[in-house]
Amino acid sequence: MDWKTYEETVKNIYEVLGASKGVKIECYGNSCKCTDQSEVKHQIDVLTVHTDGIHNYKTSIECKYWNKKINKDIVMKTLGIRQDCNLQKAIIVSKMGFTPDAIKFAKYYDIGLVELREPLKQDIENRITEVNINIIPVISNITRLQNIVHEEEDQNDTHFEINISDSYYLFPDGTHKTIKHLVEDFFREIKQAQKINELTEKIVSFPNGTYLQSPSPELNIRVKSVHLQGILVTDSMAETVKIRWEDRVWLIMKSIFEEKMFTISRNGNIQEIPYL
């Protein structure tokens, strides 16, 4: 990371943390400046704003990617910019923390101090670094497909076997639906029900449909219904799957006066953790 990436990271963090409170980023970077009482332009690393519907409240955030602690001179400069630009709040974010005098001065003048740094050993020594998860895949398996029930003139209901891959229903309006599609719909239904090892049944009625066995159109038979039965089963040959989960904490953020700590991952996930 360099100072520019650090600054952009700070902007992203405050954008995420402030979203639920209506806080927005007004500007950041070299083009972010404010001018007020002294008519002098002040460059601000990140400027946030939120409103109560009547007034706007602005906060300047100074980002210090320095390899030393921030002293009270920087806090005094930040205070001066806050007062000159008539800002409601100011925050300093530091990679290496702050000197005792800087902390004391900032607390008196209500300047927020935040450490944003790479995690130290004590930050992560009690965190989980590996988890083993057993995954048992569940498969939908139609264990039995009842024969088609049809009706013919002057005969009782009878049964016969069909090939679901090349059979379909032809309706009076000329539309058709394959038996394979009926089975696929049934697959989805029993999978959504999540009733493991329980027999599920469904009867699909076609009072006015016509069954057509392709490629033999002469086998036209009036159909009454299709009876489907299936069981959602687990694969007894499933293997245990080991998943390695790495602690992807990238940065630790510590708000000194508010006594809050957060972990930040590289993909932007922010989680609050107990304050140390």
PDB file of N, CA and C in Angstrom, residues 156-193:
ATOM      1  N   ASN A 156     -61.876 -50.490 -19.313  1.00  0.00           N
ATOM      2  CA  ASN A 156     -61.484 -49.928 -18.039  1.00  0.00           C
ATOM      3  C   ASN A 156     -60.097 -49.297 -18.151  1.00  0.00           C
ATOM      4  N   ASP A 157     -59.721 -48.548 -17.132  1.00  0.00           N
ATOM      5  CA  ASP A 157     -58.370 -47.943 -17.129  1.00  0.00           C
ATOM      6  C   ASP A 157     -57.321 -49.031 -17.197  1.00  0.00           C
ATOM      7  N   THR A 158     -56.325 -48.826 -18.036  1.00  0.00           N
ATOM      8  CA  THR A 158     -55.233 -49.777 -18.162  1.00  0.00           C
ATOM      9  C   THR A 158     -53.908 -49.045 -18.058  1.00  0.00           C
ATOM     10  N   HIS A 159     -52.812 -49.821 -18.012  1.00  0.00           N
ATOM     11  CA  HIS A 159     -51.477 -49.234 -17.891  1.00  0.00           C
ATOM     12  C   HIS A 159     -50.590 -49.728 -19.015  1.00  0.00           C
ATOM     13  N   PHE A 160     -49.634 -48.896 -19.388  1.00  0.00           N
ATOM     14  CA  PHE A 160     -48.652 -49.332 -20.362  1.00  0.00           C
ATOM     15  C   PHE A 160     -47.385 -48.519 -20.135  1.00  0.00           C
ATOM     16  N   GLU A 161     -46.260 -49.015 -20.631  1.00  0.00           N
ATOM     17  CA  GLU A 161     -44.978 -48.350 -20.439  1.00  0.00           C
ATOM     18  C   GLU A 161     -44.692 -47.397 -21.590  1.00  0.00           C
ATOM     19  N   ILE A 162     -43.965 -46.318 -21.267  1.00  0.00           N
ATOM     20  CA  ILE A 162     -43.618 -45.330 -22.281  1.00  0.00           C
ATOM     21  C   ILE A 162     -42.143 -44.977 -22.167  1.00  0.00           C
ATOM     22  N   ASN A 163     -41.634 -44.301 -23.147  1.00  0.00           N
ATOM     23  CA  ASN A 163     -40.278 -43.761 -23.143  1.00  0.00           C
ATOM     24  C   ASN A 163     -40.395 -42.255 -22.935  1.00  0.00           C
ATOM     25  N   ILE A 164     -39.962 -41.764 -21.764  1.00  0.00           N
ATOM     26  CA  ILE A 164     -40.199 -40.355 -21.457  1.00  0.00           C
ATOM     27  C   ILE A 164     -39.348 -39.416 -22.299  1.00  0.00           C
ATOM     28  N   SER A 165     -38.275 -39.921 -22.905  1.00  0.00           N
ATOM     29  CA  SER A 165     -37.388 -39.039 -23.655  1.00  0.00           C
ATOM     30  C   SER A 165     -37.965 -38.622 -24.997  1.00  0.00           C
ATOM     31  N   ASP A 166     -38.892 -39.408 -25.546  1.00  0.00           N
ATOM     32  CA  ASP A 166     -39.451 -39.039 -26.852  1.00  0.00           C
ATOM     33  C   ASP A 166     -40.969 -39.141 -26.859  1.00  0.00           C
ATOM     34  N   SER A 167     -41.587 -38.791 -25.725  1.00  0.00           N
ATOM     35  CA  SER A 167     -43.036 -38.820 -25.626  1.00  0.00           C
ATOM     36  C   SER A 167     -43.534 -37.452 -25.214  1.00  0.00           C
ATOM     37  N   TYR A 168     -44.705 -37.110 -25.739  1.00  0.00           N
ATOM     38  CA  TYR A 168     -45.228 -35.793 -25.385  1.00  0.00           C
ATOM     39  C   TYR A 168     -46.740 -35.794 -25.502  1.00  0.00           C
ATOM     40  N   TYR A 169     -47.347 -34.717 -24.946  1.00  0.00           N
ATOM     41  CA  TYR A 169     -48.782 -34.540 -25.008  1.00  0.00           C
ATOM     42  C   TYR A 169     -49.119 -33.503 -26.062  1.00  0.00           C
ATOM     43  N   LEU A 170     -50.081 -33.829 -26.888  1.00  0.00           N
ATOM     44  CA  LEU A 170     -50.565 -32.895 -27.897  1.00  0.00           C
ATOM     45  C   LEU A 170     -51.960 -32.442 -27.491  1.00  0.00           C
ATOM     46  N   PHE A 171     -52.119 -31.153 -27.290  1.00  0.00           N
ATOM     47  CA  PHE A 171     -53.391 -30.612 -26.847  1.00  0.00           C
ATOM     48  C   PHE A 171     -54.240 -30.178 -28.039  1.00  0.00           C
ATOM     49  N   PRO A 172     -55.560 -30.065 -27.846  1.00  0.00           N
ATOM     50  CA  PRO A 172     -56.466 -29.696 -28.954  1.00  0.00           C
ATOM     51  C   PRO A 172     -56.089 -28.398 -29.655  1.00  0.00           C
ATOM     52  N   ASP A 173     -55.459 -27.449 -28.927  1.00  0.00           N
ATOM     53  CA  ASP A 173     -55.088 -26.177 -29.562  1.00  0.00           C
ATOM     54  C   ASP A 173     -53.773 -26.274 -30.336  1.00  0.00           C
ATOM     55  N   GLY A 174     -53.170 -27.455 -30.393  1.00  0.00           N
ATOM     56  CA  GLY A 174     -51.948 -27.658 -31.154  1.00  0.00           C
ATOM     57  C   GLY A 174     -50.675 -27.542 -30.328  1.00  0.00           C
ATOM     58  N   THR A 175     -50.762 -27.070 -29.088  1.00  0.00           N
ATOM     59  CA  THR A 175     -49.585 -26.998 -28.233  1.00  0.00           C
ATOM     60  C   THR A 175     -49.245 -28.371 -27.668  1.00  0.00           C
ATOM     61  N   HIS A 176     -48.010 -28.509 -27.171  1.00  0.00           N
ATOM     62  CA  HIS A 176     -47.623 -29.792 -26.616  1.00  0.00           C
ATOM     63  C   HIS A 176     -46.648 -29.592 -25.458  1.00  0.00           C
ATOM     64  N   LYS A 177     -46.513 -30.602 -24.628  1.00  0.00           N
ATOM     65  CA  LYS A 177     -45.574 -30.609 -23.519  1.00  0.00           C
ATOM     66  C   LYS A 177     -45.031 -32.007 -23.381  1.00  0.00           C
ATOM     67  N   THR A 178     -43.713 -32.116 -23.278  1.00  0.00           N
ATOM     68  CA  THR A 178     -43.110 -33.436 -23.196  1.00  0.00           C
ATOM     69  C   THR A 178     -43.250 -34.007 -21.792  1.00  0.00           C
ATOM     70  N   ILE A 179     -43.250 -35.312 -21.693  1.00  0.00           N
ATOM     71  CA  ILE A 179     -43.278 -35.974 -20.401  1.00  0.00           C
ATOM     72  C   ILE A 179     -41.988 -35.665 -19.640  1.00  0.00           C
ATOM     73  N   LYS A 180     -40.914 -35.497 -20.384  1.00  0.00           N
ATOM     74  CA  LYS A 180     -39.640 -35.164 -19.757  1.00  0.00           C
ATOM     75  C   LYS A 180     -39.757 -33.856 -18.968  1.00  0.00           C
ATOM     76  N   HIS A 181     -40.494 -32.886 -19.530  1.00  0.00           N
ATOM     77  CA  HIS A 181     -40.685 -31.623 -18.835  1.00  0.00           C
ATOM     78  C   HIS A 181     -41.510 -31.803 -17.569  1.00  0.00           C
ATOM     79  N   LEU A 182     -42.492 -32.695 -17.631  1.00  0.00           N
ATOM     80  CA  LEU A 182     -43.278 -32.984 -16.434  1.00  0.00           C
ATOM     81  C   LEU A 182     -42.380 -33.536 -15.325  1.00  0.00           C
ATOM     82  N   VAL A 183     -41.476 -34.426 -15.714  1.00  0.00           N
ATOM     83  CA  VAL A 183     -40.582 -35.044 -14.746  1.00  0.00           C
ATOM     84  C   VAL A 183     -39.617 -33.999 -14.175  1.00  0.00           C
ATOM     85  N   GLU A 184     -39.104 -33.115 -15.026  1.00  0.00           N
ATOM     86  CA  GLU A 184     -38.186 -32.074 -14.553  1.00  0.00           C
ATOM     87  C   GLU A 184     -38.878 -31.127 -13.582  1.00  0.00           C
ATOM     88  N   ASP A 185     -40.135 -30.773 -13.875  1.00  0.00           N
ATOM     89  CA  ASP A 185     -40.904 -29.949 -12.946  1.00  0.00           C
ATOM     90  C   ASP A 185     -41.067 -30.653 -11.604  1.00  0.00           C
ATOM     91  N   PHE A 186     -41.287 -31.955 -11.655  1.00  0.00           N
ATOM     92  CA  PHE A 186     -41.459 -32.744 -10.441  1.00  0.00           C
ATOM     93  C   PHE A 186     -40.150 -32.801  -9.655  1.00  0.00           C
ATOM     94  N   PHE A 187     -39.050 -32.923 -10.379  1.00  0.00           N
ATOM     95  CA  PHE A 187     -37.732 -32.872  -9.736  1.00  0.00           C
ATOM     96  C   PHE A 187     -37.600 -31.629  -8.866  1.00  0.00           C
ATOM     97  N   ARG A 188     -37.908 -30.478  -9.448  1.00  0.00           N
ATOM     98  CA  ARG A 188     -37.748 -29.216  -8.736  1.00  0.00           C
ATOM     99  C   ARG A 188     -38.664 -29.135  -7.509  1.00  0.00           C
ATOM    100  N   GLU A 189     -39.873 -29.630  -7.657  1.00  0.00           N
ATOM    101  CA  GLU A 189     -40.829 -29.560  -6.554  1.00  0.00           C
ATOM    102  C   GLU A 189     -40.384 -30.392  -5.350  1.00  0.00           C
ATOM    103  N   ILE A 190     -39.923 -31.615  -5.600  1.00  0.00           N
ATOM    104  CA  ILE A 190     -39.545 -32.456  -4.459  1.00  0.00           C
ATOM    105  C   ILE A 190     -38.224 -31.988  -3.854  1.00  0.00           C
ATOM    106  N   LYS A 191     -37.389 -31.328  -4.673  1.00  0.00           N
ATOM    107  CA  LYS A 191     -36.147 -30.802  -4.122  1.00  0.00           C
ATOM    108  C   LYS A 191     -36.427 -29.608  -3.221  1.00  0.00           C
ATOM    109  N   GLN A 192     -37.357 -28.740  -3.624  1.00  0.00           N
ATOM    110  CA  GLN A 192     -37.713 -27.581  -2.813  1.00  0.00           C
ATOM    111  C   GLN A 192     -38.383 -27.996  -1.506  1.00  0.00           C
ATOM    112  N   ALA A 193     -39.129 -29.107  -1.540  1.00  0.00           N
ATOM    113  CA  ALA A 193     -39.819 -29.577  -0.335  1.00  0.00           C
ATOM    114  C   ALA A 193     -38.835 -30.053   0.733  1.00  0.00           C
TER     115      ALA A 193
END
